[in-house]
XYZ file of N, CA and C in Angstrom:
762
model
N 21.356 -8.288 12.385
C 20.031 -8.911 12.756
C 19.720 -9.788 11.557
N 19.585 -11.141 11.957
C 19.231 -12.138 11.018
C 17.834 -12.668 11.296
N 17.103 -13.073 10.222
C 15.771 -13.469 10.170
C 15.680 -14.812 9.544
N 14.895 -15.770 10.140
C 14.079 -16.769 9.426
C 13.147 -16.170 8.520
N 12.690 -16.873 7.537
C 11.701 -16.264 6.487
C 10.293 -16.932 6.826
N 10.178 -18.216 6.762
C 8.900 -18.847 6.853
C 8.154 -18.567 8.187
N 7.124 -18.036 8.234
C 6.239 -17.770 9.469
C 6.923 -16.967 10.444
N 7.994 -16.177 9.988
C 8.589 -15.181 10.810
C 8.445 -13.750 10.152
N 8.911 -13.653 8.989
C 8.712 -12.326 8.202
C 7.625 -12.598 7.156
N 7.543 -13.813 6.525
C 6.573 -14.082 5.541
C 5.422 -15.091 6.140
N 4.171 -14.840 5.759
C 3.152 -15.669 6.322
C 3.005 -17.023 5.489
N 3.832 -17.829 5.714
C 3.798 -18.997 5.045
C 2.694 -19.897 5.388
N 2.371 -19.880 6.544
C 1.306 -20.729 7.162
C 0.024 -20.520 6.307
N -0.404 -19.219 5.956
C -1.430 -18.967 5.160
C -1.249 -19.563 3.713
N -0.020 -19.416 3.204
C 0.180 -20.003 1.884
C 0.056 -21.471 1.816
N 0.520 -22.265 2.847
C 0.272 -23.589 2.945
C -1.281 -23.988 3.006
N -2.032 -23.138 3.689
C -3.355 -23.417 3.769
C -4.024 -23.324 2.360
N -3.670 -22.293 1.481
C -4.203 -22.160 0.253
C -3.753 -23.314 -0.760
N -2.425 -23.797 -0.498
C -1.838 -24.818 -1.391
C -2.479 -26.126 -1.060
N -2.604 -26.489 0.204
C -3.214 -27.715 0.616
C -4.714 -27.975 0.367
N -5.438 -26.689 0.289
C -6.755 -26.696 0.015
C -6.968 -26.866 -1.503
N -6.033 -26.403 -2.318
C -6.091 -26.590 -3.752
C -5.862 -28.137 -4.161
N -4.860 -28.687 -3.568
C -4.615 -30.120 -3.915
C -5.638 -31.031 -3.247
N -6.165 -30.598 -2.036
C -7.079 -31.389 -1.479
C -8.429 -31.504 -2.341
N -8.871 -30.390 -2.759
C -10.085 -30.270 -3.685
C -9.824 -31.215 -4.928
N -8.616 -31.396 -5.407
C -8.441 -32.127 -6.712
C -8.080 -33.567 -6.467
N -7.490 -33.935 -5.310
C -7.018 -35.229 -5.074
C -7.552 -36.034 -3.995
N -8.311 -35.473 -3.190
C -8.958 -36.085 -2.073
C -10.460 -36.386 -2.240
N -11.093 -37.197 -1.651
C -12.553 -37.539 -1.712
C -13.358 -36.124 -1.557
N -14.410 -35.908 -2.296
C -15.114 -34.701 -1.975
C -15.861 -34.786 -0.755
N -16.042 -33.618 -0.102
C -16.772 -33.508 1.186
C -17.570 -32.357 1.215
N -18.651 -32.307 2.090
C -19.465 -31.082 2.284
C -18.546 -29.953 2.688
N -18.954 -28.719 2.525
C -17.930 -27.510 2.742
C -17.510 -27.596 4.224
N -18.489 -27.872 5.254
C -17.868 -27.716 6.606
C -16.888 -28.863 6.870
N -17.131 -30.026 6.384
C -16.231 -31.139 6.515
C -14.915 -30.806 5.814
N -14.913 -30.215 4.656
C -13.820 -29.942 3.906
C -12.935 -28.933 4.685
N -13.597 -27.999 5.218
C -12.779 -27.008 5.966
C -12.060 -27.626 7.168
N -12.839 -28.585 7.868
C -12.082 -29.297 8.940
C -10.954 -30.094 8.410
N -11.135 -30.758 7.291
C -9.997 -31.448 6.672
C -8.881 -30.541 6.275
N -9.082 -29.420 5.654
C -8.060 -28.454 5.425
C -7.282 -28.009 6.690
N -7.872 -28.000 7.813
C -7.116 -27.666 9.002
C -6.315 -28.945 9.393
N -6.841 -30.159 9.214
C -6.046 -31.236 9.551
C -4.864 -31.521 8.572
N -5.129 -31.104 7.347
C -3.950 -31.238 6.275
C -2.931 -30.254 6.737
N -3.295 -29.064 7.078
C -2.207 -28.080 7.533
C -1.405 -28.549 8.816
N -2.063 -29.049 9.668
C -1.485 -29.570 10.981
C -0.486 -30.720 10.662
N -0.922 -31.657 9.828
C -0.076 -32.741 9.517
C 1.012 -32.400 8.789
N 0.910 -31.488 7.731
C 1.940 -30.981 6.957
C 3.034 -30.376 7.723
N 2.693 -29.372 8.588
C 3.550 -28.569 9.288
C 4.279 -29.414 10.350
N 3.603 -30.395 10.944
C 4.184 -31.237 11.993
C 5.186 -32.190 11.450
N 5.012 -32.738 10.204
C 5.903 -33.624 9.648
C 6.577 -34.551 10.633
N 5.657 -35.364 11.260
C 6.086 -36.196 12.339
C 7.190 -37.218 12.144
N 7.356 -37.598 10.798
C 8.354 -38.596 10.535
C 9.726 -37.834 10.065
N 9.668 -36.534 10.132
C 10.934 -35.743 10.037
C 11.476 -35.792 8.693
N 10.767 -35.929 7.589
C 11.241 -35.870 6.227
C 11.971 -34.612 5.969
N 11.404 -33.478 6.231
C 11.918 -32.213 5.851
C 13.347 -31.925 6.582
N 13.314 -32.383 7.893
C 14.517 -32.130 8.606
C 15.586 -33.118 8.130
N 15.291 -34.213 7.509
C 16.302 -35.078 6.950
C 16.878 -34.418 5.568
N 15.964 -33.615 4.938
C 16.522 -32.714 3.817
C 17.405 -31.664 4.351
N 17.050 -30.994 5.389
C 17.822 -29.986 5.822
C 19.182 -30.416 6.385
N 19.230 -31.730 6.754
C 20.573 -32.246 6.980
C 21.415 -32.707 5.850
N 20.858 -32.662 4.656
C 21.606 -33.042 3.488
C 21.446 -34.717 3.331
N 20.402 -35.208 3.837
C 20.449 -36.592 3.720
C 19.465 -37.254 2.504
N 18.624 -36.263 2.203
C 17.727 -36.686 1.055
C 17.528 -35.562 0.178
N 17.162 -35.786 -1.149
C 16.733 -34.639 -2.040
C 15.424 -34.006 -1.641
N 15.280 -32.793 -2.046
C 14.057 -31.936 -1.750
C 12.786 -32.691 -2.181
N 12.843 -33.050 -3.428
C 11.470 -33.704 -3.962
C 11.229 -35.007 -3.361
N 12.210 -35.835 -3.022
C 11.998 -37.124 -2.374
C 11.232 -36.999 -1.051
N 11.708 -35.952 -0.221
C 11.093 -35.793 1.048
C 9.705 -35.290 0.891
N 9.565 -34.408 -0.101
C 8.212 -33.831 -0.261
C 7.143 -34.956 -0.836
N 7.561 -35.780 -1.723
C 6.758 -36.835 -2.172
C 6.346 -37.870 -1.088
N 7.322 -38.098 -0.098
C 7.097 -38.934 0.848
C 5.960 -38.207 1.921
N 6.027 -37.084 2.001
C 5.166 -36.370 2.974
C 3.691 -36.319 2.311
N 3.687 -36.137 0.880
C 2.359 -36.192 0.276
C 1.712 -37.431 0.356
N 2.536 -38.552 0.173
C 1.843 -39.813 0.100
C 1.338 -40.245 1.552
N 2.176 -39.665 2.608
C 1.588 -39.955 3.961
C 0.290 -39.145 4.199
N 0.315 -37.983 3.584
C -0.942 -37.132 3.812
C -2.177 -37.696 3.097
N -1.814 -38.323 1.804
C -2.979 -38.926 0.986
C -3.434 -40.160 1.819
N -2.495 -40.976 2.319
C -2.847 -42.187 3.013
C -3.698 -41.939 4.287
N -3.487 -40.794 4.939
C -4.210 -40.417 6.107
C -5.668 -39.935 5.692
N -5.792 -39.331 4.543
C -7.196 -38.818 4.154
C -7.742 -39.201 2.869
N -7.396 -40.432 2.503
C -8.184 -41.092 1.438
C -7.763 -40.751 0.010
N -6.531 -40.222 -0.173
C -6.036 -39.918 -1.500
C -5.284 -40.974 -2.125
N -4.966 -40.897 -3.459
C -4.289 -41.976 -4.106
C -2.686 -41.864 -3.790
N -2.025 -43.062 -3.755
C -0.592 -43.019 -3.674
C -0.036 -42.470 -4.962
N 1.023 -41.620 -4.949
C 1.475 -40.976 -6.158
C 2.836 -41.488 -6.560
N 2.991 -42.001 -7.739
C 4.208 -42.299 -8.362
C 4.928 -40.996 -8.683
N 6.031 -41.004 -9.400
C 6.928 -39.921 -9.654
C 6.204 -38.950 -10.664
N 5.543 -39.510 -11.566
C 4.858 -38.620 -12.573
C 3.580 -38.026 -12.023
N 2.833 -38.797 -11.224
C 1.633 -38.230 -10.662
C 2.015 -37.137 -9.553
N 3.090 -37.345 -8.883
C 3.632 -36.345 -7.944
C 3.873 -35.111 -8.579
N 4.459 -35.128 -9.705
C 4.980 -33.960 -10.442
C 3.656 -33.143 -10.778
N 2.675 -33.753 -11.136
C 1.294 -33.077 -11.560
C 0.759 -32.478 -10.350
N 0.758 -33.271 -9.195
C 0.293 -32.797 -7.888
C 0.992 -31.512 -7.506
N 2.376 -31.572 -7.653
C 3.324 -30.475 -7.162
C 2.944 -29.184 -8.036
N 2.620 -29.371 -9.209
C 2.361 -28.103 -10.031
C 1.168 -27.398 -9.357
N 0.039 -28.095 -9.135
C -1.063 -27.583 -8.472
C -0.751 -26.859 -7.056
N -0.008 -27.648 -6.328
C 0.357 -27.117 -5.029
C 1.183 -25.843 -5.188
N 2.206 -25.892 -6.030
C 3.098 -24.825 -6.204
C 2.499 -23.437 -6.622
N 1.580 -23.743 -7.516
C 0.942 -22.485 -8.203
C 0.167 -21.782 -7.129
N -0.574 -22.529 -6.240
C -1.379 -22.017 -5.191
C -0.534 -21.307 -4.124
N 0.473 -22.105 -3.690
C 1.480 -21.788 -2.745
C 2.140 -20.424 -3.052
N 2.619 -20.127 -4.328
C 3.329 -19.067 -4.638
C 2.406 -17.796 -4.795
N 1.111 -18.071 -5.160
C 0.283 -16.932 -5.311
C -0.241 -16.318 -4.001
N 0.061 -17.103 -2.863
C -0.361 -16.567 -1.589
C 0.763 -15.952 -0.712
N 1.990 -15.786 -1.317
C 3.222 -15.323 -0.470
C 2.884 -13.813 -0.083
N 2.858 -13.490 1.060
C 2.742 -12.127 1.575
C 3.541 -11.952 2.810
N 3.946 -10.816 3.118
C 4.583 -10.542 4.424
C 3.634 -10.447 5.509
N 4.000 -10.891 6.766
C 3.175 -10.592 7.962
C 2.896 -9.180 8.055
N 1.742 -8.708 8.516
C 1.255 -7.307 8.588
C 2.268 -6.387 9.274
N 2.904 -6.862 10.320
C 3.726 -6.023 11.090
C 5.184 -5.937 10.595
N 5.554 -6.797 9.558
C 6.890 -6.943 9.087
C 7.461 -5.641 8.575
N 6.686 -4.866 7.853
C 7.175 -3.550 7.245
C 7.617 -2.596 8.284
N 6.833 -2.448 9.266
C 7.183 -1.439 10.347
C 8.316 -1.897 11.161
N 8.406 -3.190 11.567
C 9.557 -3.520 12.246
C 10.806 -3.435 11.566
N 10.862 -3.772 10.287
C 12.115 -3.618 9.510
C 12.478 -2.174 9.330
N 11.479 -1.261 9.160
C 11.869 0.186 9.052
C 12.444 0.726 10.420
N 11.992 0.212 11.529
C 12.480 0.589 12.851
C 13.955 0.127 12.902
N 14.172 -1.144 12.578
C 15.508 -1.768 12.695
C 16.488 -1.152 11.745
N 16.092 -0.761 10.576
C 16.936 -0.180 9.567
C 17.352 1.380 10.101
N 16.319 1.960 10.453
C 16.477 3.356 10.944
C 17.415 3.454 12.168
N 17.523 2.243 12.853
C 18.432 2.270 14.057
C 19.837 1.956 13.509
N 20.076 1.801 12.259
C 21.275 1.327 11.807
C 21.735 -0.060 11.722
N 20.761 -0.950 11.967
C 21.104 -2.369 12.026
C 21.265 -2.976 10.566
N 22.128 -3.865 10.490
C 22.357 -4.667 9.148
C 21.438 -5.856 9.258
N 20.650 -6.087 8.130
C 19.620 -7.113 8.237
C 19.942 -8.120 7.161
N 19.635 -9.455 7.427
C 19.729 -10.510 6.461
C 18.990 -11.639 6.798
N 18.820 -12.574 5.877
C 18.006 -13.837 6.159
C 18.744 -15.064 6.061
N 18.320 -16.036 6.905
C 18.962 -17.353 6.936
C 17.815 -18.284 6.980
N 17.746 -19.267 6.008
C 16.610 -20.161 5.871
C 16.964 -21.536 5.561
N 16.042 -22.454 5.986
C 16.352 -23.845 5.727
C 15.655 -24.403 4.461
N 15.278 -23.488 3.604
C 14.696 -23.800 2.301
C 15.803 -23.452 1.243
N 15.539 -23.759 -0.052
C 16.449 -23.506 -0.995
C 16.491 -22.068 -1.506
N 17.606 -21.580 -2.097
C 17.869 -20.226 -2.434
C 16.825 -19.806 -3.362
N 16.545 -20.625 -4.442
C 15.688 -20.076 -5.540
C 14.262 -19.834 -4.899
N 13.869 -20.797 -4.004
C 12.430 -20.564 -3.515
C 12.312 -19.453 -2.569
N 13.409 -19.353 -1.700
C 13.310 -18.148 -0.685
C 13.574 -16.836 -1.189
N 14.419 -16.766 -2.349
C 14.550 -15.395 -2.915
C 13.249 -14.982 -3.625
N 12.596 -15.985 -4.290
C 11.355 -15.674 -4.940
C 10.181 -15.268 -3.795
N 10.371 -15.840 -2.764
C 9.383 -15.635 -1.690
C 9.639 -14.179 -1.057
N 10.918 -13.862 -0.817
C 11.116 -12.512 -0.355
C 10.690 -11.451 -1.424
N 10.976 -11.860 -2.703
C 10.555 -10.816 -3.684
C 9.128 -10.541 -3.820
N 8.371 -11.661 -3.800
C 6.956 -11.565 -3.814
C 6.448 -10.859 -2.590
N 7.053 -11.006 -1.521
C 6.608 -10.331 -0.331
C 7.038 -8.789 -0.127
N 7.897 -8.484 -1.197
C 8.448 -7.032 -1.187
C 9.475 -6.813 -0.155
N 10.208 -7.878 0.182
C 11.187 -7.755 1.287
C 12.574 -7.840 0.934
N 12.873 -8.380 -0.348
C 14.286 -8.801 -0.693
C 15.215 -7.745 -0.622
N 14.770 -6.412 -0.901
C 15.826 -5.371 -0.852
C 16.281 -4.978 0.494
N 15.375 -5.250 1.533
C 15.759 -4.956 2.870
C 16.334 -6.064 3.637
N 15.871 -7.208 3.385
C 16.315 -8.474 4.071
C 16.831 -9.496 3.061
N 18.022 -9.176 2.428
C 18.652 -10.100 1.417
C 18.826 -11.563 1.989
N 18.649 -12.571 1.272
C 18.882 -13.874 1.595
C 20.415 -14.110 1.630
N 20.957 -14.489 2.762
C 22.423 -14.637 2.797
C 22.809 -16.128 2.845
N 22.092 -17.024 3.482
C 22.312 -18.490 3.479
C 21.097 -19.181 3.540
N 21.024 -20.225 2.590
C 19.966 -21.135 2.551
C 20.530 -22.578 2.658
N 19.502 -23.522 2.609
C 20.004 -24.958 2.886
C 20.969 -25.494 1.851
N 21.020 -24.876 0.599
C 21.805 -25.284 -0.513
C 23.155 -24.480 -0.489
N 23.326 -23.580 0.453
C 24.586 -22.734 0.458
C 25.690 -23.761 0.948
N 25.489 -24.462 2.028
C 26.569 -25.291 2.490
C 26.157 -26.702 2.332
N 24.860 -27.131 1.951
C 24.471 -28.495 1.696
C 23.667 -28.851 2.986
N 23.509 -28.152 4.031
C 22.788 -28.481 5.242
C 22.251 -27.190 5.852
N 21.373 -27.321 6.858
C 20.679 -26.085 7.347
C 20.829 -26.115 8.871
N 20.115 -25.176 9.433
C 19.900 -25.149 10.842
C 19.396 -26.481 11.484
N 19.750 -26.762 12.725
C 20.562 -25.955 13.660
C 22.019 -26.045 13.726
N 22.591 -26.603 12.586
C 24.086 -26.688 12.532
C 24.743 -25.343 12.693
N 25.540 -25.165 13.645
C 26.190 -23.761 13.935
C 26.857 -23.154 12.814
N 27.352 -23.929 11.907
C 28.170 -23.414 10.757
C 27.217 -22.553 9.915
N 25.951 -22.857 9.760
C 25.101 -21.959 8.971
C 24.917 -20.619 9.535
N 24.776 -20.576 10.962
C 24.523 -19.400 11.574
C 25.866 -18.521 11.495
N 27.054 -19.218 11.650
C 28.273 -18.368 11.464
C 28.500 -17.883 10.109
N 28.161 -18.686 9.193
C 28.304 -18.236 7.757
C 27.532 -17.068 7.479
N 26.158 -17.034 7.950
C 25.384 -15.886 7.802
C 26.079 -14.716 8.336
N 26.549 -14.821 9.583
C 27.265 -13.606 10.214
C 28.389 -13.179 9.385
N 29.153 -14.098 8.939
C 30.217 -13.728 8.080
C 29.828 -12.845 6.910
N 28.731 -13.334 6.232
C 28.302 -12.683 4.907
C 27.579 -11.243 5.328
N 27.022 -11.248 6.530
C 26.400 -9.939 7.049
C 27.531 -9.018 7.472
N 28.734 -9.530 7.822
C 29.741 -8.709 8.344
C 29.618 -8.298 9.847
N 29.046 -9.200 10.658
C 28.733 -8.897 11.935
C 29.448 -10.038 12.954
N 29.651 -9.611 14.150
C 30.242 -10.514 15.168
C 29.081 -11.279 15.689
N 29.075 -12.639 15.608
C 27.961 -13.450 16.044
C 27.379 -13.089 17.424
N 28.400 -12.801 18.352
C 27.856 -12.530 19.753
C 27.041 -11.118 19.734
N 27.048 -10.407 18.808
C 26.251 -9.150 18.645
C 25.307 -9.192 17.503
N 24.991 -10.441 17.164
C 24.034 -10.546 16.122
C 22.862 -11.370 16.567
N 21.576 -10.959 16.404
C 20.290 -11.602 16.905
C 19.889 -12.388 15.724
N 19.281 -13.574 16.030
C 18.576 -14.317 15.025
C 17.167 -14.700 15.584
N 16.168 -14.259 14.813
C 14.827 -14.568 15.191
C 14.103 -15.569 14.226
N 13.399 -16.449 14.757
C 12.727 -17.443 14.021
C 11.514 -17.979 14.864
N 10.656 -18.813 14.201
C 9.423 -19.252 14.788
C 9.632 -20.649 15.387
N 10.661 -21.341 15.199
C 11.002 -22.618 15.821
C 11.814 -22.467 16.950
N 11.520 -23.034 18.119
C 12.343 -22.892 19.239
C 13.690 -23.626 19.013
N 13.746 -24.877 18.528
C 14.883 -25.672 18.541
C 15.880 -25.361 17.449
N 15.363 -25.302 16.283
C 16.319 -25.100 15.103
C 16.690 -23.584 14.832
N 15.851 -22.708 15.425
C 15.951 -21.302 15.262
C 16.649 -20.678 16.565
N 15.935 -20.553 17.555
C 16.297 -19.702 18.782
C 17.437 -20.511 19.500
N 17.315 -21.827 19.772
C 18.298 -22.601 20.436
C 19.371 -22.776 19.670
N 19.224 -23.084 18.216
C 20.353 -23.214 17.353
C 21.214 -21.948 17.222
N 20.601 -20.766 17.227
C 21.392 -19.636 17.236
C 22.108 -19.407 18.471
N 21.468 -19.730 19.604
C 22.122 -19.502 20.971
C 23.304 -20.459 21.060
N 23.138 -21.709 20.445
C 24.312 -22.592 20.674
C 25.400 -22.224 19.660
N 25.054 -21.537 18.584
C 26.234 -21.067 17.680
C 26.796 -19.751 18.170
N 26.352 -19.211 19.272
C 27.044 -17.986 19.952
C 26.344 -16.775 19.549
N 25.123 -16.832 18.890
C 24.313 -15.622 18.576
C 23.318 -15.290 19.667
N 22.578 -14.214 19.527
C 21.389 -13.996 20.484
C 20.233 -14.636 19.798
N 19.679 -15.687 20.525
C 18.507 -16.274 19.884
C 17.301 -15.713 20.421
N 16.239 -15.510 19.394
C 15.004 -14.968 19.734
C 13.930 -15.834 19.114
N 13.182 -16.344 19.987
C 12.012 -17.336 19.510
C 10.647 -16.494 19.425
N 10.302 -16.338 18.076
C 8.973 -15.782 17.928
C 7.898 -16.936 18.033
N 7.279 -16.933 19.164
C 6.263 -17.925 19.515
C 4.841 -17.263 19.280
N 4.429 -17.198 18.019
C 3.170 -16.690 17.784
C 2.026 -17.415 18.408
N 0.883 -16.643 18.701
C -0.274 -17.498 19.296
C -0.704 -18.473 18.371
N -1.390 -19.515 18.815
C -1.848 -20.624 17.913
C -1.117 -21.765 17.971
N -1.471 -22.761 17.119
C -0.885 -24.020 17.166
C 0.498 -23.933 16.752
N 1.481 -24.667 17.394
C 2.867 -24.770 16.971
C 3.040 -25.846 16.037
N 4.229 -25.826 15.247
C 4.458 -26.883 14.262
C 4.734 -28.184 14.973
N 5.531 -28.056 16.115
C 5.908 -29.253 16.944
C 5.614 -29.045 18.396
N 5.421 -30.006 19.204
C 5.386 -29.725 20.701
C 6.628 -29.297 21.158
N 6.567 -28.319 22.139
C 7.905 -27.713 22.728
C 7.898 -27.872 24.218
N 8.953 -28.367 24.684
C 9.132 -28.419 26.000
C 9.545 -27.048 26.515
N 8.795 -26.223 27.004
C 9.172 -24.947 27.279
C 10.345 -24.802 28.355
N 10.361 -25.715 29.246
C 11.463 -25.759 30.293
C 12.916 -25.777 29.655
N 12.936 -26.315 28.416
C 14.215 -26.503 27.738
C 14.633 -25.231 26.934
N 13.689 -24.298 26.859
C 13.943 -23.114 26.016
C 14.526 -22.096 26.916
N 15.771 -22.111 27.165
C 16.491 -21.247 28.088
C 17.647 -20.385 27.419
N 17.937 -19.245 27.841
C 19.071 -18.497 27.302
C 18.700 -17.806 25.985
N 17.297 -17.642 25.796
C 16.909 -17.007 24.526
C 15.786 -15.975 24.922
N 15.570 -15.137 24.062
C 14.471 -14.082 24.150
C 13.253 -14.679 23.630
N 12.085 -14.616 24.236
C 10.837 -15.040 23.601
C 9.840 -13.919 23.331
N 9.325 -13.737 22.244
C 8.360 -12.706 21.887
C 7.124 -13.523 21.212
N 6.065 -12.802 21.440
C 4.763 -13.354 20.859
C 4.348 -12.687 19.501
N 4.899 -11.598 19.199
C 4.710 -10.993 17.812
C 5.967 -10.336 17.430
N 6.195 -10.183 16.049
C 7.276 -9.576 15.576
C 7.267 -8.045 16.008
N 6.178 -7.528 16.192
C 6.176 -6.111 16.639
C 6.887 -5.979 18.017
N 7.046 -6.974 18.775
C 7.760 -6.846 20.032
C 9.261 -6.929 19.934
N 9.796 -7.284 18.719
C 11.169 -7.469 18.574
C 12.069 -6.093 18.791
N 11.835 -4.975 18.260
C 12.587 -3.893 18.514
C 12.708 -3.586 20.035
N 11.644 -3.732 20.807
C 11.736 -3.415 22.297
C 12.570 -4.501 22.933
N 12.400 -5.799 22.475
C 13.177 -6.866 23.070
C 14.660 -6.648 22.753
N 14.961 -6.112 21.775
C 16.458 -5.754 21.467
C 16.850 -4.418 21.913
N 15.985 -3.775 22.566
C 16.456 -2.326 23.096
C 16.547 -1.351 22.079
N 15.795 -1.583 20.915
C 15.749 -0.612 19.772
C 14.432 0.129 20.002
N 14.489 1.475 20.050
C 13.288 2.327 20.197
C 12.279 2.063 19.083
N 11.087 1.778 19.381
C 10.076 1.519 18.507
C 9.395 2.896 17.944
N 9.364 3.011 16.689
C 8.805 4.246 16.009
C 7.279 4.202 16.049
N 6.635 5.134 15.602
C 5.123 5.188 15.692
C 4.596 4.103 14.847
N 5.050 3.769 13.580
C 4.467 2.628 12.822
C 4.592 1.396 13.586
N 5.612 1.033 14.200
C 5.906 -0.160 14.935
C 4.831 -0.295 16.182
N 4.673 0.673 16.801
C 3.892 0.761 17.987
C 2.481 0.481 17.515
N 1.890 1.184 16.350
C 0.641 1.009 15.920
C 0.489 -0.408 15.474
N 1.479 -1.017 14.911
C 1.464 -2.403 14.361
C 1.257 -3.326 15.592
N 1.911 -2.999 16.600
C 1.893 -3.877 17.887
C 0.503 -3.924 18.514
N -0.105 -2.702 18.517
C -1.429 -2.672 18.996
C -2.350 -3.423 18.133
N -2.281 -3.388 16.732
C -3.152 -3.964 15.875
C -3.015 -5.533 15.995
N -1.748 -6.070 16.357
C -1.545 -7.456 16.341
C -2.124 -8.062 17.653
N -2.398 -7.180 18.635
C -2.883 -7.784 19.948
C -4.345 -7.522 20.145
N -4.952 -6.681 19.041
C -6.316 -6.310 19.287
C -7.333 -7.456 19.211
């Protein structure tokens, strides 16, 4: 069983909310509290959408990480009245962002129970991510997950990331499992579930309620399993859910 990390087992969305609110308060024009709250929502939506595809260029190995991030920051500022940042100013901005981002890393509430059920069933677990090894190992450690879901492959392992089939196959090789008998679950339909399917794995799309990062043509999402909560995963894989997982599922839909 392979997992994506961000917004799959770790609540990265909430961490982005905290980080963007911190830099917005320092770098963007002051606003009354209600307007600032609406702006924070707009910042999050724009950051996650990344409509010009800077982050995906990074995951294809086309641009350095900080280059894509600075481009996204300046687009964000241009849309919301912030200053354009040169390299030095961006470095200072990134310190504010990174401190708030790291302080907010936590696992999703249902993650613990789901992992316990999968491990009790004898499944081997690992993580495959489109972010850097150092960042994602720190994230798993902060969320208390690294001992159960070790990071196997990150974007810097092979120099590129999902949906390239080679990264899925390398993760299976390191996990010691047959790709055809290995499930991969992630929150993005194209790079996660469909990418896993095309690499010969069992693709699982975790389509949590709420706004998606990108528009999805649902008619194109075929040949994969779709779940709305991580708590649904054991049942979707045919793994009996223990009491803790069942309780978590009830709480997530309450």
